[in-house]
Amino acid sequence: MASFDRKVERNQMKLNKKGKNPLNNKSSGRTGTGRTMGARGDGDIFKGRKIILPFLLILLAGLYAGVALAGGGAEVSTTMFWLTIVLYVILAVALFLNKPYLRINKNYLFTAKFNRDRMLEAGQISKITASANKIVITPKASGQNWVFHRRRNLFDTPAMAERLETFAKTHKVNFINE
């Protein structure tokens, strides 16, 4: 296990020297929060709200409790039954409180996808497509598009489109307004 730790440490040092680590501000000559991951750095932040999955989890917990209570079985009185329902509700509340976001910095875009912070540099963006209800950011490299929906996640897409258009003009990124 120690050899693995040494390999990780050596690779981390190599990345820091090259300046490839997005979390390392010192290698890029910055001392501020210019490349700080997450929704707490500098730049314009647009936050949404997850509503579909939390609603489905609450509905599932309610259906589970309703079917068991209507059946009147002995399972209703067990601790595991109520613990399962409470855990569904807690998961729904946690997902509801965890807001999706898009942060637009001078040269970077940040978001959270699959519980990981993602970053796109302006040079890595192929095009930005904006419509009334959806924003799609397409990276040049193979990978998933970043999609921000007005109805699904309650994003303010007109304001996002306005700010992304300015970002695209600044960095000569193809911006399509539908």
Coordinates of N, CA and C in Angstrom, one line a residue:
M1 N 0.8 -1.2 0.0 CA 0.0 0.0 0.0 C 0.9 1.3 0.0
A2 N 2.0 1.2 0.6 CA 2.9 2.3 0.7 C 3.4 2.7 -0.7
S3 N 3.7 1.7 -1.6 CA 4.2 2.0 -2.9 C 3.1 2.8 -3.7
F4 N 1.8 2.4 -3.5 CA 0.7 3.1 -4.2 C 0.7 4.5 -3.8
D5 N 0.8 4.8 -2.5 CA 0.8 6.1 -1.9 C 1.9 7.0 -2.5
R6 N 3.1 6.4 -2.7 CA 4.3 7.1 -3.3 C 4.0 7.4 -4.7
K7 N 3.4 6.5 -5.5 CA 3.0 6.8 -6.8 C 2.0 7.9 -7.0
V8 N 1.0 7.9 -6.1 CA 0.1 9.0 -6.1 C 0.7 10.3 -5.8
E9 N 1.6 10.3 -4.8 CA 2.3 11.5 -4.4 C 3.2 12.0 -5.6
R10 N 3.9 11.1 -6.3 CA 4.8 11.5 -7.4 C 3.9 12.1 -8.5
N11 N 2.8 11.4 -8.9 CA 2.0 11.9 -9.9 C 1.4 13.3 -9.6
Q12 N 1.0 13.5 -8.3 CA 0.5 14.8 -7.9 C 1.5 15.9 -8.0
M13 N 2.8 15.5 -7.7 CA 3.8 16.5 -7.8 C 4.1 16.9 -9.3
K14 N 4.0 15.9 -10.2 CA 4.2 16.1 -11.6 C 3.1 17.0 -12.1
L15 N 1.8 16.7 -11.7 CA 0.7 17.6 -12.2 C 0.8 19.0 -11.6
N16 N 1.3 19.1 -10.4 CA 1.4 20.5 -9.8 C 2.5 21.3 -10.6
K17 N 3.6 20.6 -11.0 CA 4.7 21.3 -11.7 C 4.2 21.7 -13.1
K18 N 3.4 20.9 -13.7 CA 2.9 21.2 -15.1 C 1.8 22.3 -15.0
G19 N 1.1 22.4 -13.8 CA 0.0 23.3 -13.7 C -1.3 22.8 -14.2
K20 N -1.4 21.5 -14.3 CA -2.6 20.8 -14.8 C -3.6 20.6 -13.8
N21 N -3.3 20.7 -12.5 CA -4.3 20.4 -11.5 C -5.2 21.6 -11.3
P22 N -6.5 21.5 -11.6 CA -7.4 22.6 -11.5 C -7.6 23.1 -10.1
L23 N -7.3 22.4 -9.1 CA -7.4 22.8 -7.7 C -6.2 23.6 -7.2
N24 N -5.1 23.6 -8.0 CA -3.9 24.2 -7.6 C -3.8 25.6 -8.2
N25 N -4.0 26.6 -7.3 CA -4.0 28.0 -7.8 C -2.6 28.5 -7.9
K26 N -1.7 27.9 -7.1 CA -0.3 28.5 -7.1 C 0.4 28.2 -8.4
S27 N 0.2 27.1 -9.1 CA 0.9 26.8 -10.3 C 0.4 27.7 -11.5
S28 N -0.8 28.3 -11.4 CA -1.2 29.1 -12.5 C -0.9 30.6 -12.2
G29 N -0.1 30.9 -11.1 CA 0.2 32.2 -10.9 C -0.8 33.0 -10.1
R30 N -1.9 32.3 -9.7 CA -3.0 33.0 -9.0 C -2.9 32.7 -7.6
T31 N -3.3 33.6 -6.8 CA -3.4 33.4 -5.3 C -4.8 33.5 -4.8
G32 N -5.7 34.0 -5.7 CA -7.1 34.2 -5.3 C -7.9 32.9 -5.5
T33 N -9.2 33.1 -5.7 CA -10.1 32.0 -5.8 C -10.5 31.8 -7.3
G34 N -9.7 32.2 -8.2 CA -10.1 32.2 -9.6 C -10.4 30.9 -10.2
R35 N -9.8 29.8 -9.7 CA -10.1 28.5 -10.2 C -10.6 27.6 -9.1
T36 N -11.2 28.1 -8.1 CA -11.7 27.3 -7.0 C -13.0 26.6 -7.5
M37 N -13.0 25.3 -7.3 CA -14.1 24.5 -7.7 C -15.3 24.8 -6.8
G38 N -16.5 24.4 -7.2 CA -17.7 24.5 -6.4 C -18.4 25.8 -6.7
A39 N -19.5 26.0 -6.0 CA -20.4 27.2 -6.1 C -20.0 28.4 -5.3
R40 N -18.8 28.3 -4.6 CA -18.5 29.3 -3.6 C -17.4 30.2 -4.2
G41 N -16.9 30.0 -5.4 CA -15.8 30.9 -5.9 C -16.4 32.2 -6.5
D42 N -15.5 32.9 -7.2 CA -15.9 34.1 -7.8 C -16.6 33.9 -9.1
G43 N -17.2 34.9 -9.6 CA -18.0 34.7 -10.9 C -19.5 34.8 -10.6
D44 N -20.2 34.8 -11.7 CA -21.7 34.8 -11.6 C -22.2 33.4 -11.4
I45 N -23.0 33.3 -10.4 CA -23.6 31.9 -10.0 C -25.1 31.9 -10.3
F46 N -25.5 30.9 -11.0 CA -26.9 30.7 -11.3 C -27.3 29.3 -10.6
K47 N -28.2 29.4 -9.7 CA -28.6 28.2 -9.0 C -30.0 27.8 -9.3
G48 N -30.2 26.5 -9.4 CA -31.5 25.9 -9.7 C -32.0 25.2 -8.4
R49 N -33.0 24.3 -8.7 CA -33.5 23.5 -7.6 C -34.0 22.2 -8.1
K50 N -33.6 21.1 -7.5 CA -34.0 19.8 -8.0 C -35.4 19.5 -7.4
I51 N -36.4 19.2 -8.2 CA -37.7 19.0 -7.7 C -38.3 17.6 -8.1
I52 N -37.9 17.1 -9.2 CA -38.5 15.9 -9.7 C -38.2 14.6 -8.9
L53 N -36.9 14.4 -8.7 CA -36.5 13.2 -7.9 C -37.0 13.3 -6.4
P54 N -36.8 14.4 -5.8 CA -37.3 14.5 -4.4 C -38.9 14.2 -4.3
F55 N -39.6 14.8 -5.3 CA -41.0 14.5 -5.3 C -41.3 13.0 -5.5
L56 N -40.6 12.4 -6.4 CA -40.8 10.9 -6.6 C -40.4 10.1 -5.4
L57 N -39.4 10.5 -4.7 CA -39.0 9.8 -3.4 C -40.1 9.9 -2.4
I58 N -40.6 11.1 -2.2 CA -41.7 11.4 -1.2 C -42.9 10.6 -1.6
L59 N -43.3 10.6 -2.9 CA -44.4 9.8 -3.4 C -44.2 8.3 -3.2
L60 N -43.0 7.8 -3.4 CA -42.7 6.4 -3.2 C -42.8 6.0 -1.7
A61 N -42.3 6.9 -0.8 CA -42.4 6.6 0.6 C -43.9 6.6 1.0
G62 N -44.7 7.6 0.5 CA -46.1 7.6 0.8 C -46.8 6.4 0.3
L63 N -46.5 6.0 -0.9 CA -47.2 4.8 -1.4 C -46.8 3.5 -0.6
Y64 N -45.6 3.4 -0.2 CA -45.1 2.3 0.6 C -45.8 2.3 1.9
A65 N -45.9 3.4 2.5 CA -46.6 3.5 3.8 C -48.1 3.2 3.6
G66 N -48.7 3.8 2.6 CA -50.1 3.6 2.3 C -50.5 2.2 2.1
V67 N -49.7 1.5 1.3 CA -50.0 0.1 1.0 C -49.9 -0.8 2.2
A68 N -48.8 -0.5 3.0 CA -48.6 -1.3 4.2 C -49.7 -1.1 5.3
L69 N -50.1 0.2 5.4 CA -51.1 0.5 6.4 C -52.5 0.0 6.0
A70 N -52.8 0.1 4.7 CA -54.1 -0.4 4.2 C -54.1 -2.0 4.3
G71 N -53.0 -2.6 4.1 CA -53.0 -4.1 4.3 C -53.1 -4.5 5.7
G72 N -52.7 -3.7 6.6 CA -52.9 -4.0 8.1 C -52.0 -5.1 8.6
G73 N -50.9 -5.4 7.9 CA -50.0 -6.5 8.3 C -49.2 -6.2 9.5
A74 N -48.5 -7.2 10.0 CA -47.7 -7.1 11.2 C -46.4 -6.3 10.8
E75 N -46.1 -6.2 9.5 CA -44.8 -5.5 9.1 C -44.9 -4.0 9.5
V76 N -46.1 -3.5 9.6 CA -46.2 -2.0 9.9 C -45.6 -1.6 11.2
S77 N -45.6 -2.5 12.2 CA -45.1 -2.2 13.5 C -43.6 -2.4 13.6
T78 N -42.9 -2.9 12.6 CA -41.5 -3.1 12.7 C -40.7 -1.8 12.6
T79 N -39.5 -1.8 13.1 CA -38.7 -0.7 13.1 C -38.1 -0.5 11.7
M80 N -37.8 -1.5 11.0 CA -37.2 -1.4 9.6 C -38.2 -0.8 8.7
F81 N -39.5 -1.0 8.9 CA -40.5 -0.4 8.0 C -40.5 1.1 8.1
W82 N -40.5 1.6 9.4 CA -40.6 3.0 9.6 C -39.2 3.7 9.2
L83 N -38.1 2.9 9.5 CA -36.8 3.4 9.2 C -36.7 3.6 7.7
T84 N -37.2 2.7 6.9 CA -37.2 2.8 5.4 C -37.9 4.0 4.9
I85 N -39.1 4.3 5.5 CA -39.9 5.4 5.1 C -39.1 6.7 5.5
V86 N -38.6 6.8 6.7 CA -37.9 8.0 7.1 C -36.7 8.2 6.2
L87 N -35.9 7.2 5.9 CA -34.8 7.3 5.0 C -35.1 7.8 3.6
Y88 N -36.2 7.4 3.1 CA -36.7 7.9 1.8 C -37.0 9.4 1.9
V89 N -37.6 9.8 3.0 CA -37.9 11.2 3.2 C -36.6 12.0 3.4
I90 N -35.7 11.5 4.1 CA -34.4 12.2 4.4 C -33.6 12.4 3.1
L91 N -33.6 11.3 2.2 CA -33.0 11.4 0.9 C -33.6 12.4 0.0
A92 N -34.9 12.5 0.1 CA -35.7 13.5 -0.7 C -35.3 14.9 -0.3
V93 N -35.3 15.1 1.0 CA -34.9 16.4 1.5 C -33.5 16.8 1.2
A94 N -32.6 15.8 1.3 CA -31.2 16.1 1.0 C -31.0 16.5 -0.5
L95 N -31.7 15.7 -1.4 CA -31.6 16.1 -2.8 C -32.3 17.4 -3.1
F96 N -33.3 17.7 -2.4 CA -34.0 19.0 -2.7 C -33.1 20.2 -2.2
L97 N -32.4 20.0 -1.1 CA -31.5 21.1 -0.6 C -30.2 21.2 -1.4
N98 N -29.8 20.2 -2.1 CA -28.5 20.3 -2.9 C -28.9 20.9 -4.2
K99 N -28.5 22.2 -4.3 CA -28.9 22.9 -5.5 C -27.9 22.7 -6.7
P100 N -28.4 22.4 -7.9 CA -27.5 22.4 -9.0 C -27.2 23.9 -9.4
Y101 N -26.0 24.1 -10.0 CA -25.5 25.4 -10.3 C -24.7 25.5 -11.5
L102 N -24.6 26.7 -12.0 CA -23.7 27.0 -13.1 C -22.9 28.3 -12.6
R103 N -21.6 28.2 -12.6 CA -20.8 29.4 -12.2 C -20.0 29.8 -13.4
I104 N -20.2 31.1 -13.8 CA -19.4 31.6 -14.9 C -18.4 32.5 -14.4
N105 N -17.1 32.1 -14.6 CA -16.0 32.9 -14.2 C -15.4 33.6 -15.4
K106 N -14.3 34.3 -15.3 CA -13.8 35.0 -16.4 C -13.4 34.1 -17.6
N107 N -12.7 33.0 -17.3 CA -12.3 32.1 -18.3 C -12.8 30.6 -18.2
Y108 N -13.6 30.4 -17.2 CA -14.0 29.0 -16.9 C -15.5 29.0 -16.6
L109 N -16.1 27.8 -16.8 CA -17.4 27.5 -16.4 C -17.4 26.3 -15.4
F110 N -18.1 26.4 -14.3 CA -18.1 25.3 -13.3 C -19.6 24.8 -13.1
T111 N -19.7 23.5 -12.8 CA -21.0 23.0 -12.5 C -20.7 21.7 -11.7
A112 N -21.8 21.1 -11.2 CA -21.7 19.8 -10.5 C -22.5 18.8 -11.3
K113 N -21.8 17.7 -11.7 CA -22.4 16.6 -12.4 C -22.1 15.3 -11.7
F114 N -23.1 14.6 -11.4 CA -23.0 13.3 -10.7 C -22.2 13.5 -9.4
N115 N -22.5 14.5 -8.7 CA -21.9 14.8 -7.4 C -20.4 15.1 -7.5
R116 N -19.9 15.5 -8.6 CA -18.5 15.9 -8.8 C -18.5 17.3 -9.4
D117 N -17.6 18.1 -8.9 CA -17.5 19.4 -9.5 C -16.8 19.3 -10.9
R118 N -17.3 20.0 -11.9 CA -16.7 19.9 -13.2 C -16.3 21.3 -13.6
M119 N -15.3 21.4 -14.5 CA -14.8 22.7 -14.9 C -14.6 22.6 -16.4
L120 N -15.0 23.7 -17.2 CA -14.6 23.8 -18.6 C -14.0 25.1 -18.8
E121 N -12.8 25.0 -19.4 CA -12.1 26.3 -19.8 C -12.7 26.8 -21.1
A122 N -12.7 28.1 -21.4 CA -13.3 28.7 -22.5 C -12.8 28.0 -23.8
G123 N -11.6 27.6 -23.9 CA -11.0 27.0 -25.1 C -11.5 25.5 -25.3
Q124 N -12.1 24.9 -24.3 CA -12.6 23.6 -24.3 C -14.1 23.5 -24.8
I125 N -14.7 24.7 -25.0 CA -16.1 24.7 -25.3 C -16.3 24.8 -26.8
S126 N -17.1 23.9 -27.4 CA -17.4 23.9 -28.8 C -18.4 25.0 -29.2
K127 N -19.6 24.9 -28.5 CA -20.7 25.9 -28.7 C -21.6 25.9 -27.5
I128 N -22.3 27.0 -27.4 CA -23.3 27.2 -26.4 C -24.6 27.5 -27.1
T129 N -25.6 26.6 -26.8 CA -27.0 26.8 -27.4 C -27.9 27.2 -26.3
A130 N -28.7 28.3 -26.6 CA -29.6 28.8 -25.6 C -31.0 28.9 -26.2
S131 N -32.0 28.4 -25.5 CA -33.4 28.6 -25.9 C -34.1 29.1 -24.7
A132 N -35.4 29.3 -24.8 CA -36.2 29.9 -23.7 C -36.2 29.0 -22.5
N133 N -36.2 27.6 -22.7 CA -36.3 26.7 -21.6 C -35.1 25.8 -21.3
K134 N -34.0 26.0 -22.1 CA -32.9 25.1 -22.0 C -31.6 25.8 -22.5
I135 N -30.5 25.5 -21.8 CA -29.2 25.9 -22.1 C -28.3 24.7 -22.3
V136 N -27.6 24.6 -23.4 CA -26.8 23.4 -23.7 C -25.4 23.9 -24.0
I137 N -24.4 23.4 -23.2 CA -23.0 23.8 -23.4 C -22.3 22.5 -23.9
T138 N -21.8 22.6 -25.1 CA -21.2 21.4 -25.8 C -19.6 21.5 -25.7
P139 N -19.0 20.6 -25.0 CA -17.5 20.6 -25.0 C -16.9 20.1 -26.3
K140 N -15.7 20.6 -26.6 CA -15.0 20.1 -27.8 C -14.6 18.6 -27.7
A141 N -14.1 18.2 -26.5 CA -13.7 16.9 -26.3 C -14.9 16.0 -26.2
S142 N -14.7 14.7 -26.3 CA -15.8 13.8 -26.1 C -16.2 13.9 -24.7
G143 N -17.5 13.9 -24.4 CA -18.0 14.0 -23.1 C -19.4 14.4 -23.2
Q144 N -20.1 14.5 -22.1 CA -21.5 14.8 -22.0 C -21.7 16.3 -22.1
N145 N -22.8 16.7 -22.8 CA -23.1 18.1 -22.8 C -23.6 18.5 -21.5
W146 N -23.4 19.8 -21.1 CA -24.0 20.3 -19.9 C -25.3 20.9 -20.3
V147 N -26.4 20.4 -19.7 CA -27.8 20.9 -20.0 C -28.4 21.4 -18.8
F148 N -29.0 22.6 -18.9 CA -29.6 23.3 -17.8 C -31.0 23.6 -18.2
H149 N -32.0 23.0 -17.5 CA -33.4 23.1 -17.9 C -34.1 24.1 -17.0
R150 N -35.0 24.9 -17.6 CA -35.8 25.8 -16.8 C -36.9 25.1 -16.0
R151 N -37.6 24.2 -16.7 CA -38.7 23.5 -16.0 C -38.2 22.4 -15.1
R152 N -37.2 21.6 -15.4 CA -36.8 20.5 -14.6 C -36.0 21.0 -13.4
N153 N -35.2 22.0 -13.5 CA -34.3 22.4 -12.3 C -34.5 23.8 -11.9
L154 N -35.5 24.5 -12.5 CA -35.9 25.9 -12.1 C -34.7 26.9 -12.3
F155 N -34.0 26.7 -13.3 CA -32.9 27.7 -13.6 C -33.5 28.9 -14.3
D156 N -32.9 30.1 -14.1 CA -33.3 31.3 -14.8 C -32.5 31.3 -16.1
T157 N -33.1 30.6 -17.1 CA -32.4 30.4 -18.4 C -32.2 31.7 -19.2
P158 N -33.2 32.7 -19.1 CA -32.9 33.9 -19.9 C -31.7 34.7 -19.3
A159 N -31.6 34.8 -18.0 CA -30.4 35.5 -17.4 C -29.1 34.7 -17.7
M160 N -29.2 33.4 -17.6 CA -28.0 32.6 -17.9 C -27.6 32.8 -19.4
A161 N -28.6 32.8 -20.3 CA -28.3 33.0 -21.7 C -27.6 34.3 -22.0
E162 N -28.1 35.3 -21.3 CA -27.5 36.7 -21.4 C -26.1 36.7 -21.0
R163 N -25.8 36.1 -19.8 CA -24.4 36.1 -19.3 C -23.5 35.2 -20.1
L164 N -24.0 34.1 -20.6 CA -23.2 33.2 -21.4 C -22.9 33.7 -22.8
E165 N -23.8 34.6 -23.3 CA -23.6 35.3 -24.6 C -22.4 36.2 -24.4
T166 N -22.3 36.9 -23.3 CA -21.2 37.8 -23.1 C -19.9 37.0 -22.9
F167 N -20.0 35.9 -22.2 CA -18.8 35.0 -22.1 C -18.4 34.4 -23.4
A168 N -19.3 34.1 -24.3 CA -19.0 33.5 -25.6 C -18.4 34.6 -26.5
K169 N -18.9 35.8 -26.5 CA -18.3 36.9 -27.3 C -16.9 37.2 -26.8
T170 N -16.6 37.2 -25.5 CA -15.3 37.5 -25.0 C -14.3 36.4 -25.4
H171 N -14.7 35.2 -25.5 CA -13.8 34.1 -25.7 C -13.9 33.5 -27.1
K172 N -14.7 34.1 -28.0 CA -14.9 33.7 -29.4 C -15.4 32.3 -29.4
V173 N -16.4 32.0 -28.6 CA -17.1 30.7 -28.6 C -18.4 30.8 -29.4
N174 N -18.7 29.8 -30.2 CA -19.9 29.8 -31.0 C -21.2 29.8 -30.1
F175 N -22.0 30.9 -30.2 CA -23.2 31.0 -29.4 C -24.4 31.0 -30.3
I176 N -25.3 30.1 -30.0 CA -26.5 30.0 -30.9 C -27.7 30.3 -30.0
N177 N -28.5 31.3 -30.4 CA -29.7 31.6 -29.6 C -30.9 31.2 -30.4
E178 N -31.7 30.3 -29.9 CA -32.8 29.7 -30.6 C -34.1 30.3 -30.2

